[in-house]
PDB file of C-alpha atoms and ligand atoms in Angstrom:
ATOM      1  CA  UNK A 286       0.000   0.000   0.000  1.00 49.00           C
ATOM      2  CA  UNK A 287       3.042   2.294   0.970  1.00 51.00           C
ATOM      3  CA  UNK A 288       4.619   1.357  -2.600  1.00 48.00           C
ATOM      4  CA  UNK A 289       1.234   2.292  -4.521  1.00 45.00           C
ATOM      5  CA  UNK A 290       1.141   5.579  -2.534  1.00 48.00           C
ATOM      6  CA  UNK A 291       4.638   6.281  -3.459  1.00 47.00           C
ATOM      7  CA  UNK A 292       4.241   5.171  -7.117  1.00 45.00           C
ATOM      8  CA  UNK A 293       1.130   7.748  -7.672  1.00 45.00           C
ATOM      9  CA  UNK A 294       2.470  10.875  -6.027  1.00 46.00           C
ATOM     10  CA  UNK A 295       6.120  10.379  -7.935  1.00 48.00           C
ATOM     11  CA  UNK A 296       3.497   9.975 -10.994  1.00 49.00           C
ATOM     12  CA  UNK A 297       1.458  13.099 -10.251  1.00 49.00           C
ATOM     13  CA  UNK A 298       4.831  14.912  -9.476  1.00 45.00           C
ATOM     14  CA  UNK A 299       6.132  14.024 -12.870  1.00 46.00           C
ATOM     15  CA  UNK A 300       3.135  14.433 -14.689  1.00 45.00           C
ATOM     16  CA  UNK A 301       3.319  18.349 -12.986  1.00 42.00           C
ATOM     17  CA  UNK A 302       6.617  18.600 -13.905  1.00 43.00           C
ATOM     18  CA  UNK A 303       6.470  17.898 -17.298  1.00 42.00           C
ATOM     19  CA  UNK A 304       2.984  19.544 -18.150  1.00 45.00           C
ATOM     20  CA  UNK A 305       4.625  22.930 -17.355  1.00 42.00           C
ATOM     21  CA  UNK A 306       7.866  22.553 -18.574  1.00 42.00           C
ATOM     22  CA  UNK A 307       6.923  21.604 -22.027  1.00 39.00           C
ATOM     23  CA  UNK A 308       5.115  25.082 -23.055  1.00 38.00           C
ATOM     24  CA  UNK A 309       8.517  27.173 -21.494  1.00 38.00           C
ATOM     25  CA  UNK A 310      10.739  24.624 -23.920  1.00 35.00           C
ATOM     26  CA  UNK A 311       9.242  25.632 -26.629  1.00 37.00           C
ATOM     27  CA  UNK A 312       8.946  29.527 -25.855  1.00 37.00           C
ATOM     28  CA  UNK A 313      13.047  29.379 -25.156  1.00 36.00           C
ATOM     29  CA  UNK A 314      12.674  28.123 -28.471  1.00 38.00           C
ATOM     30  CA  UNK A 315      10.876  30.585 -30.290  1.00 37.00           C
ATOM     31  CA  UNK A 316      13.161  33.554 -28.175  1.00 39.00           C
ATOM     32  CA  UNK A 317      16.142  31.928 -29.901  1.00 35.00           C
ATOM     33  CA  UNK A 318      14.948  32.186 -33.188  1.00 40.00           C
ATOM     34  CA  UNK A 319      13.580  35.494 -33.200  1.00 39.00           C
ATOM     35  CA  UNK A 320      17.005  36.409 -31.551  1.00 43.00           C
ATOM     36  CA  UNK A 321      18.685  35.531 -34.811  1.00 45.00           C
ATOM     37  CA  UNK A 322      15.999  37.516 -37.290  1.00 52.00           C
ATOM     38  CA  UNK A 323      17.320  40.907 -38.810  1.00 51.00           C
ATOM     39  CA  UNK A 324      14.807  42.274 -37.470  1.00 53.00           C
ATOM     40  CA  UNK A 325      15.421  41.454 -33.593  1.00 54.00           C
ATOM     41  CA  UNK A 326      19.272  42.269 -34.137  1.00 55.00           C
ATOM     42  CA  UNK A 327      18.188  45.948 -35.359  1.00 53.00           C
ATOM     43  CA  UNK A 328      15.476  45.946 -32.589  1.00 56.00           C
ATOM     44  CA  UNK A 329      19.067  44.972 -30.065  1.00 53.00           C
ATOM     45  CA  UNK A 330      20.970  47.500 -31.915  1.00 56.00           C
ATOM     46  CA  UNK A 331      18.447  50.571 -31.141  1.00 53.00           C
ATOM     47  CA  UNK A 332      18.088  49.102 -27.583  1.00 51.00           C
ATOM     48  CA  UNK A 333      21.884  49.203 -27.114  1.00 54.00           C
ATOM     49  CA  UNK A 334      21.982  52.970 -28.559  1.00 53.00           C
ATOM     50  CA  UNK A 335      18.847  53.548 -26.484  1.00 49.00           C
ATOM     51  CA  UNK A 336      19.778  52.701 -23.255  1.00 47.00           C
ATOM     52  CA  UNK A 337      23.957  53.983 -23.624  1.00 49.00           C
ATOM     53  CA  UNK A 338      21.591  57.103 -24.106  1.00 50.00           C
ATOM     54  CA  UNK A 339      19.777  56.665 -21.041  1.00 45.00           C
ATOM     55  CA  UNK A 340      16.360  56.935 -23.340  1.00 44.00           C
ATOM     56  CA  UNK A 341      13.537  54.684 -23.382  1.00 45.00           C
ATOM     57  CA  UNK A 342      13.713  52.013 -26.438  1.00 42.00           C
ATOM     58  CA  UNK A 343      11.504  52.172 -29.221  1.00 49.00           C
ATOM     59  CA  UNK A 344      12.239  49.202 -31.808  1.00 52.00           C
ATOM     60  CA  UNK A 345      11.611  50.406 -35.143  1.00 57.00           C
ATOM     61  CA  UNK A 346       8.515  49.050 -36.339  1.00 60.00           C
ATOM     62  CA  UNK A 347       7.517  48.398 -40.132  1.00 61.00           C
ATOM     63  CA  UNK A 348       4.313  49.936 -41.419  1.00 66.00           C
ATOM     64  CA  UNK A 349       1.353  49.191 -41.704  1.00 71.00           C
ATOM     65  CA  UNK A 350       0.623  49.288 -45.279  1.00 73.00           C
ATOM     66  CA  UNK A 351      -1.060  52.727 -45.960  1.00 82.00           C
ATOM     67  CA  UNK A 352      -3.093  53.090 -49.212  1.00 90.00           C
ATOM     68  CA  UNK A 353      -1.299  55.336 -51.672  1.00 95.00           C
ATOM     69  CA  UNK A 354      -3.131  56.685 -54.872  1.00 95.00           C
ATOM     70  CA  UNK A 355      -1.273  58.354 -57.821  1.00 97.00           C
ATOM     71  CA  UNK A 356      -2.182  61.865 -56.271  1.00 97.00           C
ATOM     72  CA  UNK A 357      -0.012  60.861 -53.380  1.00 97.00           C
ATOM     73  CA  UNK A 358       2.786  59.663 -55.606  1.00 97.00           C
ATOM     74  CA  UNK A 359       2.805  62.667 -57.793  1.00 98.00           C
ATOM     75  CA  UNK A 360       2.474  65.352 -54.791  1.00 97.00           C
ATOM     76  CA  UNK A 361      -0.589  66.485 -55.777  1.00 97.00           C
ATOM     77  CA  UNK A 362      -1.871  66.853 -52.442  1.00 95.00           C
ATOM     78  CA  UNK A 363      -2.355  69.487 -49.770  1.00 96.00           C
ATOM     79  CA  UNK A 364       0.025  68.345 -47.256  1.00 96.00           C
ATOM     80  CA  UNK A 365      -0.714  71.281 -44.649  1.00 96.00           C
ATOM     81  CA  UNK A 366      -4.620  70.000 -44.426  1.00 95.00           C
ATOM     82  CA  UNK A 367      -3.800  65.798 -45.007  1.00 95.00           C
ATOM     83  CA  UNK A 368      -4.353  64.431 -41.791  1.00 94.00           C
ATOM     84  CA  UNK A 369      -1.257  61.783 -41.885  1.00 95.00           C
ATOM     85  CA  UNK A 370       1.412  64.579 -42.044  1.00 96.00           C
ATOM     86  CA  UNK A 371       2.735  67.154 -39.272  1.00 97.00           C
ATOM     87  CA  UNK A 372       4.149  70.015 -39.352  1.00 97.00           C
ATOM     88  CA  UNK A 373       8.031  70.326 -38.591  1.00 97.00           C
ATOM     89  CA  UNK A 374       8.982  71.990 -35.944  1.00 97.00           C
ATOM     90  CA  UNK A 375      10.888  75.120 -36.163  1.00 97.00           C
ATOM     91  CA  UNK A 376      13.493  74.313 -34.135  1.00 97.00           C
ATOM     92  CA  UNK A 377      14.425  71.324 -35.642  1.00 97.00           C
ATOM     93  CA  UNK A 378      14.330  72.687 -39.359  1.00 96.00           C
ATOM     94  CA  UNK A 379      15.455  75.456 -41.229  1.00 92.00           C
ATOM     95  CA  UNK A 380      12.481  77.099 -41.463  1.00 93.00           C
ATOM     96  CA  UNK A 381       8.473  76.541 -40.266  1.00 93.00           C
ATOM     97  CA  UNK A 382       7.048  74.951 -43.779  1.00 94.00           C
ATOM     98  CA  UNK A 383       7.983  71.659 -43.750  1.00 97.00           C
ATOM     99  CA  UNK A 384       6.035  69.122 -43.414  1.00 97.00           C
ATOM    100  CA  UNK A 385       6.350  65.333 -43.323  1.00 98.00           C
ATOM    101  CA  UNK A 386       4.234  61.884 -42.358  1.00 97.00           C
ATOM    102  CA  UNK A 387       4.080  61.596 -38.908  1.00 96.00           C
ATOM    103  CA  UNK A 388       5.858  58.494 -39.084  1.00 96.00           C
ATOM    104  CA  UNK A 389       8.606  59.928 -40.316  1.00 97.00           C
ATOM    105  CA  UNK A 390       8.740  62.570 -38.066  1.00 98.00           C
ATOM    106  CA  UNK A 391       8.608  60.197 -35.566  1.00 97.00           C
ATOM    107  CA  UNK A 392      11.565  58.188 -36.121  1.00 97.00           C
ATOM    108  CA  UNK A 393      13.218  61.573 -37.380  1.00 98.00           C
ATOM    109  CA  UNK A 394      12.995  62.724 -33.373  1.00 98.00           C
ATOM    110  CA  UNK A 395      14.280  59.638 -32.392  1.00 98.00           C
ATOM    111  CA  UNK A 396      17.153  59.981 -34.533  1.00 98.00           C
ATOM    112  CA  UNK A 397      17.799  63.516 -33.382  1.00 98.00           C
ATOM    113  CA  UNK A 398      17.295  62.867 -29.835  1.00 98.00           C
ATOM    114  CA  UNK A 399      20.005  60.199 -29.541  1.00 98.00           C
ATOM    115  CA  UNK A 400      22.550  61.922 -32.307  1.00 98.00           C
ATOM    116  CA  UNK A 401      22.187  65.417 -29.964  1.00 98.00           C
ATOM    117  CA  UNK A 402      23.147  63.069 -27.115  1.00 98.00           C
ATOM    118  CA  UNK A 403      26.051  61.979 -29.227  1.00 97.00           C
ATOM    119  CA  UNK A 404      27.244  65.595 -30.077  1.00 97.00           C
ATOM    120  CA  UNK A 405      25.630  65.628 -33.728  1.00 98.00           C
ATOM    121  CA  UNK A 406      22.850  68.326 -34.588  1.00 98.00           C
ATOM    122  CA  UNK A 407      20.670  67.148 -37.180  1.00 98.00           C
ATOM    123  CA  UNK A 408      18.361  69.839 -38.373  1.00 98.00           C
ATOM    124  CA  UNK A 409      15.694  69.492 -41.517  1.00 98.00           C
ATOM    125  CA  UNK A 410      16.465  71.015 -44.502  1.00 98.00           C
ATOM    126  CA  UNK A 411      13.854  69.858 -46.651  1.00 97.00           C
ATOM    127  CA  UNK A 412      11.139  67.748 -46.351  1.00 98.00           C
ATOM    128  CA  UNK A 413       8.090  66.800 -48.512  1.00 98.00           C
ATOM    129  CA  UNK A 414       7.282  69.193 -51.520  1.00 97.00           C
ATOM    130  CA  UNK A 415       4.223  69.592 -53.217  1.00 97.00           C
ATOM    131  CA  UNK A 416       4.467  69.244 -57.218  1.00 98.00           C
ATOM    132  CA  UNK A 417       3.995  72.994 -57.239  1.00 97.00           C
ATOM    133  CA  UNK A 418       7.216  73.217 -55.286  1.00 96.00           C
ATOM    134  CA  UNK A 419       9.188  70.837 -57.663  1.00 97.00           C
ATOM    135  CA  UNK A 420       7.830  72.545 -60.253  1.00 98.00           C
ATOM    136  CA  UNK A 421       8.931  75.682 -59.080  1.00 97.00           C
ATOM    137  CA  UNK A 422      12.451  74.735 -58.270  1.00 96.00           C
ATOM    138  CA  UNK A 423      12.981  73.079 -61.780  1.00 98.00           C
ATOM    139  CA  UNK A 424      11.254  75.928 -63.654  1.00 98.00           C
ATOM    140  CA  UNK A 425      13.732  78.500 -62.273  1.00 98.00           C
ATOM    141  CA  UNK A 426      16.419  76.079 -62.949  1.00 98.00           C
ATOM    142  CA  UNK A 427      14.997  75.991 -66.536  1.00 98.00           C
ATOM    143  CA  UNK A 428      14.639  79.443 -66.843  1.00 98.00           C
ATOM    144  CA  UNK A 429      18.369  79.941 -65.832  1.00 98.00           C
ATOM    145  CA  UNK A 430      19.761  76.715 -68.390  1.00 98.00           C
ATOM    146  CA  UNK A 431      17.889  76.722 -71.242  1.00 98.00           C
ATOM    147  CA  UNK A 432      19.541  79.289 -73.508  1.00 97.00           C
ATOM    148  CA  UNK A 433      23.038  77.525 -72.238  1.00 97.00           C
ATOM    149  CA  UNK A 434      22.392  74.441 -73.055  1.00 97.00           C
ATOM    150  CA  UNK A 435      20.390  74.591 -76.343  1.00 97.00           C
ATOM    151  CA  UNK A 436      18.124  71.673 -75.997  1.00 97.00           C
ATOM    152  CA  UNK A 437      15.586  70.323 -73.661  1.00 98.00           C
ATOM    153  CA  UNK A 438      17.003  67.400 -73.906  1.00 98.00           C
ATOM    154  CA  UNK A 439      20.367  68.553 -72.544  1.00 98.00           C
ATOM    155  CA  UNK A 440      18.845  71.116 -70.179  1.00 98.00           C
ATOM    156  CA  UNK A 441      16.832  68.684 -68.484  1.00 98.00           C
ATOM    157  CA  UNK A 442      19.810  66.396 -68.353  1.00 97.00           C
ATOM    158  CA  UNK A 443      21.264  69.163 -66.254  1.00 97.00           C
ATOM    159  CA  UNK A 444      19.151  69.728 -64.130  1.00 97.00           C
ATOM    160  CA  UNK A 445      18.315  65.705 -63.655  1.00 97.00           C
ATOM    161  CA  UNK A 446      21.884  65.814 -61.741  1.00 94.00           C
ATOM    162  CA  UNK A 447      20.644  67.012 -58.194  1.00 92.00           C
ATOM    163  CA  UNK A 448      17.083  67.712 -58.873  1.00 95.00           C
ATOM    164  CA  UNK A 449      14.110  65.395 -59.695  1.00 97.00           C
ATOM    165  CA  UNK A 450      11.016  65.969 -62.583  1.00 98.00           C
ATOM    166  CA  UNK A 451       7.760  67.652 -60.731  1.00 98.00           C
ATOM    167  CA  UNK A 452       5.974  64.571 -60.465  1.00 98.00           C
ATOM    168  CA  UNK A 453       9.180  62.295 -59.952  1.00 98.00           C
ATOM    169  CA  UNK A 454      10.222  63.656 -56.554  1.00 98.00           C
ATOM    170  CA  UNK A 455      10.534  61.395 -53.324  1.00 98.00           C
ATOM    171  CA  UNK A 456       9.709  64.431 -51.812  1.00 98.00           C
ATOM    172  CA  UNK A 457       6.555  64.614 -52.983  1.00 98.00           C
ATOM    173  CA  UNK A 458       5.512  61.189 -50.906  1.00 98.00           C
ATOM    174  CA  UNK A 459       6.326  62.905 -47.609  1.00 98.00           C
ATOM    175  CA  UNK A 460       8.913  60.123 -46.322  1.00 98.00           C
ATOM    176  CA  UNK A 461      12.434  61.688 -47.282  1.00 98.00           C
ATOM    177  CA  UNK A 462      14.206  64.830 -45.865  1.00 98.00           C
ATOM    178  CA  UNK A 463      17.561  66.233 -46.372  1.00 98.00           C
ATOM    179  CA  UNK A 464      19.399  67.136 -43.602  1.00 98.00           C
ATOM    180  CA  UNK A 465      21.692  70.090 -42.120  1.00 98.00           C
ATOM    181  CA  UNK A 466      23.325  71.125 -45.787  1.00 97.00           C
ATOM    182  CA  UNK A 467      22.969  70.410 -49.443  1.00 95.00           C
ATOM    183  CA  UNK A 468      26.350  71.436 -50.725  1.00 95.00           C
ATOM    184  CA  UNK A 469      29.465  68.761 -51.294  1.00 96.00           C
ATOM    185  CA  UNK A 470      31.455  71.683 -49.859  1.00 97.00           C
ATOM    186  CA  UNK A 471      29.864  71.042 -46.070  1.00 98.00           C
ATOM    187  CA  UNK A 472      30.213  67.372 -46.456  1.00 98.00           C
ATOM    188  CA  UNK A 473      33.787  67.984 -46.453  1.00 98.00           C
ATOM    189  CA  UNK A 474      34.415  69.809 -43.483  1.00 98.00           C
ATOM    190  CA  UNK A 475      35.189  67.928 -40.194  1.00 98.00           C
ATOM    191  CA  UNK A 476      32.078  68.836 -39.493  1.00 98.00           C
ATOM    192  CA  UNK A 477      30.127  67.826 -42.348  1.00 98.00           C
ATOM    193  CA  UNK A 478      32.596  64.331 -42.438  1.00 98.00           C
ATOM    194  CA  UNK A 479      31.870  63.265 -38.341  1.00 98.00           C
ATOM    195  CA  UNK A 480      28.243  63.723 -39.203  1.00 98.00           C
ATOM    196  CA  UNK A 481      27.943  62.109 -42.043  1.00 98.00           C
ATOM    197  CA  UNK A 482      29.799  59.124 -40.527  1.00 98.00           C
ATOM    198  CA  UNK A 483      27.230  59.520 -37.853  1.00 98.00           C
ATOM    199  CA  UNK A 484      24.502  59.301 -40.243  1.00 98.00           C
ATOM    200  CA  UNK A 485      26.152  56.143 -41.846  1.00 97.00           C
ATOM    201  CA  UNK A 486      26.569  54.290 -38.478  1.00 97.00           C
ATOM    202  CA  UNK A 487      23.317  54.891 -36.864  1.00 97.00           C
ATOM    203  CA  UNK A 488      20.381  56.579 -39.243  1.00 97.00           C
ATOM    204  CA  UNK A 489      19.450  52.730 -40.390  1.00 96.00           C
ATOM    205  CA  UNK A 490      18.572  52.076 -37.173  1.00 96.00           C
ATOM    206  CA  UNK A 491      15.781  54.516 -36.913  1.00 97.00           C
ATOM    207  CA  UNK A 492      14.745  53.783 -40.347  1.00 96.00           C
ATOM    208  CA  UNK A 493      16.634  56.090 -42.663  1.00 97.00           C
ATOM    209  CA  UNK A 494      18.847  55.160 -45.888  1.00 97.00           C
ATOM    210  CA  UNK A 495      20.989  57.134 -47.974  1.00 97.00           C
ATOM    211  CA  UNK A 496      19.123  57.039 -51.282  1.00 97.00           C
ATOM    212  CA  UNK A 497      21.317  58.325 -53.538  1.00 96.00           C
ATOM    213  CA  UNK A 498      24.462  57.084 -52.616  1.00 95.00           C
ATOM    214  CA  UNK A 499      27.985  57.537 -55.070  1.00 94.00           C
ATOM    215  CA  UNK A 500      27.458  56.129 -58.944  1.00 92.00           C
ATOM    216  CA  UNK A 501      29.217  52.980 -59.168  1.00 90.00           C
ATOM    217  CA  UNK A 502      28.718  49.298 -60.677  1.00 87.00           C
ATOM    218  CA  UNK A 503      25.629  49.103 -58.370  1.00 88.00           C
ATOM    219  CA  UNK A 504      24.439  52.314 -58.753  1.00 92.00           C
ATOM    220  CA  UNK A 505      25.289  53.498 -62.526  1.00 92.00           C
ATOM    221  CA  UNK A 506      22.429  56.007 -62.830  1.00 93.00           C
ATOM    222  CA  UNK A 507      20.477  58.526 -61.474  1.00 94.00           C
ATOM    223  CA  UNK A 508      21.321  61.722 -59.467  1.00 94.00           C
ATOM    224  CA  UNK A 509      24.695  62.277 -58.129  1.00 94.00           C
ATOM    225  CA  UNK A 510      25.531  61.385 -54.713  1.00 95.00           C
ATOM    226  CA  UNK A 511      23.888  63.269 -51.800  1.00 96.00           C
ATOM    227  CA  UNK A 512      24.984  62.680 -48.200  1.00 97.00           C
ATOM    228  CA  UNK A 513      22.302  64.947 -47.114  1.00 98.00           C
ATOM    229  CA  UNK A 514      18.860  62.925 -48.640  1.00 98.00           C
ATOM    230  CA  UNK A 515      17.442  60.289 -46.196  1.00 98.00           C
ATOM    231  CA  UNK A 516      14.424  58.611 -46.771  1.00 98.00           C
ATOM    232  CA  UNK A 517      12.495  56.290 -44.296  1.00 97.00           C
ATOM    233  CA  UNK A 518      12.355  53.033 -45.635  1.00 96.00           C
ATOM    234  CA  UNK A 519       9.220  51.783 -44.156  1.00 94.00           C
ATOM    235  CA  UNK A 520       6.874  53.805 -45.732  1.00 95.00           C
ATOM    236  CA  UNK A 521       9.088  55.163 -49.117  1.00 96.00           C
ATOM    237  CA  UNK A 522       9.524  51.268 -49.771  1.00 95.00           C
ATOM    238  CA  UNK A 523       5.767  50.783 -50.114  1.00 94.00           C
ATOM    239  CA  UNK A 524       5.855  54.484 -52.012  1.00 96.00           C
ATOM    240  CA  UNK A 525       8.511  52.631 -54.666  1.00 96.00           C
ATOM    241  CA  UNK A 526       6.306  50.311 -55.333  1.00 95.00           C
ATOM    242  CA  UNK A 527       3.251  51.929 -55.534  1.00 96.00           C
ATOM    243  CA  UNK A 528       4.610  54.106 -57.921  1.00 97.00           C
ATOM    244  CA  UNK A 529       6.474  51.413 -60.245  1.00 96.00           C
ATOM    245  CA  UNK A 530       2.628  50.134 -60.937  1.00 96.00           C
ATOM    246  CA  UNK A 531       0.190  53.524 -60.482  1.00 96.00           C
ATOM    247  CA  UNK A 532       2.658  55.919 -62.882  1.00 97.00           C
ATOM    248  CA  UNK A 533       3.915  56.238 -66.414  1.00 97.00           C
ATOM    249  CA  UNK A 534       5.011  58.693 -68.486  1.00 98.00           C
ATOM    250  CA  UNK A 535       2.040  59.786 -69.616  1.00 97.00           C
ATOM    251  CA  UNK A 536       1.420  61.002 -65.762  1.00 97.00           C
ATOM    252  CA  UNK A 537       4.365  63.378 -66.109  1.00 98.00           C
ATOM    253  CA  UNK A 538       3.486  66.581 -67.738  1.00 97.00           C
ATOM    254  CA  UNK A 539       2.333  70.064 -66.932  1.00 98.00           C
ATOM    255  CA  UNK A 540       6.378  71.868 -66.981  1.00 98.00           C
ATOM    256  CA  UNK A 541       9.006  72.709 -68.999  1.00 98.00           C
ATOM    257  CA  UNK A 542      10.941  69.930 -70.763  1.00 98.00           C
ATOM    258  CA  UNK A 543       8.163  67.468 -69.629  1.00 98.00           C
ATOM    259  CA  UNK A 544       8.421  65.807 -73.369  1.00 97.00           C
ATOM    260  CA  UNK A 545      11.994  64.423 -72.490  1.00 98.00           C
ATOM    261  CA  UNK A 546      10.893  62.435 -69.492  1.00 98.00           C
ATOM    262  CA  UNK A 547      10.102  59.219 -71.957  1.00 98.00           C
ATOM    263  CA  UNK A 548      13.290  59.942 -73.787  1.00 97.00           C
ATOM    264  CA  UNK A 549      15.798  59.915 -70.799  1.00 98.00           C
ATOM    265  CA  UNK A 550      14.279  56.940 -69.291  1.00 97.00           C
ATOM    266  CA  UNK A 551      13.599  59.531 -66.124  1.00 98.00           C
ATOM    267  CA  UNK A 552      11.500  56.611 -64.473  1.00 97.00           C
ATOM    268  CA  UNK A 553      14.338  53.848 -64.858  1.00 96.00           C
ATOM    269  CA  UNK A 554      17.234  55.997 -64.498  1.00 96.00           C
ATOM    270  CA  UNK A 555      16.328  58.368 -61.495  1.00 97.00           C
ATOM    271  CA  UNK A 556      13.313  56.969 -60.192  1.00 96.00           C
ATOM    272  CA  UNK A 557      14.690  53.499 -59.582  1.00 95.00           C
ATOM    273  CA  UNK A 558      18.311  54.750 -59.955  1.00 95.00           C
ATOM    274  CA  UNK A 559      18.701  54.634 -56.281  1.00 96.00           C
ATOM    275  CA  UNK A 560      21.166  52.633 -53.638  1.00 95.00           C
ATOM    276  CA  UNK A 561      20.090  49.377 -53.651  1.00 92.00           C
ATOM    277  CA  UNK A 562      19.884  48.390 -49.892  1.00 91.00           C
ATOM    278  CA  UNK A 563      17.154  50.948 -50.014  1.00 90.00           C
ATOM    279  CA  UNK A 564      15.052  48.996 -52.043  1.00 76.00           C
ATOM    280  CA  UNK A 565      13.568  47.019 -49.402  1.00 66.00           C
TER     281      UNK A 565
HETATM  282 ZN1   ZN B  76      16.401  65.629 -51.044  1.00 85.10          ZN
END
């Protein structure tokens, strides 16, 4: 009778035991693999940063997919009435009439709030443009190139080297901004050099990617290198792609030198032209 007593308690003991250990197993499990993900190891890498900083950690999140008509693509919306962007602060920017998704500005905070920390100032100097704003900058640019250059063709090929089509602008979708200076000159300073290597090290963990990155065997078109353009990959991914299906040529019109977008392969060359790890 002892024995029997013995042999039912060890076997409720056991049964305990294992009944509750079997659901932790496989949780250590699933910890371990999500440890390894990309995701998790940029998730560790903003922690780290985070809590050197003394900051609460905010793992970058991906999007929600957002539903993005050609309007949106091509700027032609009122981004000082849409209710998904915000208005930059002055403080942060160069002036008080920039605005950008919230998102974006949120991660752009982030960003600043940790690199201010670090001894680098990051201030906006521009964010998203309306296609009456592209079209402005390009038609002055126009204005000033035309006669010089004798064509359209080679005017807008000018132009094309630092400044996008209205219509063609990552701009215009509200999730890019260029930061502190948008001369080579500035990059080149100490300066200009520590915060760019800043930028480099730590922007991808809130998000940000250096679109237009030097022309090389991976990059062989589009505009020239600028260390100043960032653009938030969760959101200006699902931009990229909305705009690869939603917009031809036949959507780019209404400026100067619009009849050579077809011919210089704007969409291929500049549109898609960009650094290829920010493509996803
Ligand atoms: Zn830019």
């Amino acid at each position: 009778m002892k024995t029997l007593y013995f042999v039912l308690v060890f076997s409720g003991l056991a049964f305990v035991f294992f009944h509750f250990q079997k659901p932790s197993e496989s949780g250590t499990s699933k910890n371990i693999q999500k440890n390894r993900s990309p995701q998790n190891q940029l998730d560790k890498q903003v922690l780290e940063a985070k809590l050197r900083q003394n900051v609460t950690p905010k793992p970058i999140q991906i999007e929600d997919s957002i539903k993005i008509t050609p309007a949106d693509l091509l700027g032609n919306l009122n981004m000082q009435k849409h209710p998904d962007f915000v208005n930059v602060e002055v403080k942060y920017a160069a002036h008080k009439y920039f605005w950008l998704r919230k998102v974006v500005y949120k991660a752009f905070l982030e960003m600043r709030e940790v690199a201010e920390k670090e001894g680098i100032r990051l201030k906006i100097t521009s964010a998203g443009r309306s296609f009456a704003d592209q079209k402005g900058i390009w038609e002055a640019k126009w204005k000033a190139r035309r006669k010089k250059f004798g064509s359209d063709k080679a005017t807008a090929e000018n132009i094309l080297k630092y400044s996008a089509m209205p219509g063609m602008s990552r701009h215009h979708w509200g999730t890019d901004i260029d930061l502190n200076n948008k001369n080579d000159s500035y990059w080149a300073t100490e300066k200009g050099k520590k915060e760019y290597a800043w930028l480099i090290e730590n922007a991808p963990k809130f998000g940000f990617c250096q679109t237009y990155t030097p022309k090389n065997q991976q990059r062989p078109e589009g505009y020239n290198e600028e260390k100043w353009h960032w653009s938030y990959m969760p959101l200006a991914s699902q931009f990229l792609q909305a705009f690869k299906t939603q917009i031809s040529y036949a959507d780019i019109q209404g400026f100067s030198g619009a009849n050579t977008a077809e011919e210089l392969r704007t969409i291929e060359k500049y549109v898609l032209g960009i650094n290829p790890e920010c493509s996803h």
